[in-house]
Amino acid sequence: MKLKSASFFCILLAALLAVSALVPFGLSESAYTKFSRRALDIFDTEITLMGYARTQEEFDRVFDDTMAMLRRFDQVFDAYNAYEDLSNLYYVNRHAAEAPVEIPEELFSLISWCKEQWNNGLRSTNIAMGAVLSIWHEYREAGMAHPEAAQLPPVEALQAASAHTDFDQVILDAEKQTVFFADPQITLDIGAVAKGWAADAVLPYLREHMPSFLISLGGNVYAGEAPLDGRANWAIGVEDPRPDENGGGLMYRDIVDLHSLTVVTSGDYHRFYVVDGQRYHHIIDPETLFPSTKMLSVTIICESSTLADFLSTTLFVLSAEEGLKLIESMEGVEALWMLPDGTEQASSGMGQYLRSLKNAGGKV
Ligand code: AMP
Ligand code: MG
């Protein structure tokens, strides 16, 4: 299925705002209206909150509170800027090799969660790979700013950096809430999970203050209870990774219908630069130290946005076979892979959400 649209949010909004009448919810005397607002200054991305409230003022209050929480996480997770009296990621990366650094709860919780996955053997998403990722970041930023002079990082530099990516050298102390780098050259890059973690962290507040909502952090979507307009589910577009090759301007390959679940996509089209006509994107295979070429995109559906964000990056790096095996071994997690040859692979339970699969009676 393909839908025509100029931008992600035009389509998202068109799909989701189709019916936005006043609908009674809970108490018969109260009426809820669907509102939507965007913020463009947090997490270097577009954040949209859509949800039901009795008045614009009520919605605005929830929106402002939610953005204030996200702004705080953005500062704590910021790898490029220092803030007064805040041991954020920037501070940790500079000082955690000198002595254990006491860090904010949010950062400690995110790093420990990632280390748990590492200890369980899931190592394709390695947030301790900062040394390698920062080289790619530097060359990508330079290449995007000056495409005519775009260059690839020297392989020797990547290899030298990869000697300093062992997560076991990141020592966490849960009691003191400290982090220490036993390898002085190790650094953390939490870009693969930060938005998912942040989405999960605002859910309790949103659930308490709105009967139904949908929040998107740069396409990292969590859909709450079913919308109050009579539909059973929220409809969320799954982007076409190659809209231009597939007719031009066609933004969506498919739609998922769901509620009380998250949808997260990792794609090679999100952030990339071009060297000698070839695209080099932002998801790096720890084995090759180069952008992984196994997938165009991977979409995950499950309850936890942190897990979905982590897994979308993980499966992007794994082969289709390895990824499928992993997802089928997990309870309550579904995935959709878009492969370089234009074909798709879906996990066994994806049919309950993916519109094209439902329409085709279970076949991609
Ligand atoms: P996502 O879009 O969620 O797949 O995250 C991509 C971001 O995660 C990149 O911009 C990097 O900051 C980081 N990243 C890329 N490759 C890896 C990797 N193999 N392990 C951990 N983080 C990665
Ligand atoms: Mg991710």
PDB file of C-alpha atoms and ligand atoms in Angstrom, residues 125 191-194 196 220 264-266 283 306-314, ligand 2:
ATOM      1  CA  THR A 125      23.709  -2.203  19.609  1.00  0.00           C
ATOM      2  CA  GLY A 191      21.620   7.808  20.201  1.00  0.00           C
ATOM      3  CA  ALA A 192      20.256   4.324  19.503  1.00  0.00           C
ATOM      4  CA  VAL A 193      18.017   4.254  22.588  1.00  0.00           C
ATOM      5  CA  ALA A 194      17.624   7.757  24.047  1.00  0.00           C
ATOM      6  CA  GLY A 196      12.748   5.380  23.072  1.00  0.00           C
ATOM      7  CA  ASN A 220       9.600   7.064  17.377  1.00  0.00           C
ATOM      8  CA  VAL A 264       9.932   2.470  16.130  1.00  0.00           C
ATOM      9  CA  THR A 265      11.825   2.417  12.835  1.00  0.00           C
ATOM     10  CA  SER A 266      15.564   2.503  12.148  1.00  0.00           C
ATOM     11  CA  ILE A 283      23.977   2.928  11.881  1.00  0.00           C
ATOM     12  CA  THR A 306      13.164   1.632  24.966  1.00  0.00           C
ATOM     13  CA  LEU A 307      13.226  -1.988  23.823  1.00  0.00           C
ATOM     14  CA  ALA A 308      11.784  -1.103  20.401  1.00  0.00           C
ATOM     15  CA  ASP A 309      14.413   1.598  19.852  1.00  0.00           C
ATOM     16  CA  PHE A 310      17.189  -0.746  20.956  1.00  0.00           C
ATOM     17  CA  LEU A 311      15.894  -3.609  18.792  1.00  0.00           C
ATOM     18  CA  SER A 312      15.347  -1.528  15.654  1.00  0.00           C
ATOM     19  CA  THR A 313      19.048  -0.595  15.709  1.00  0.00           C
ATOM     20  CA  THR A 314      20.055  -4.163  16.628  1.00  0.00           C
TER      21      THR A 314
HETATM   22 MG    MG B   2      17.168   2.653  17.842  1.00  0.00          MG
END
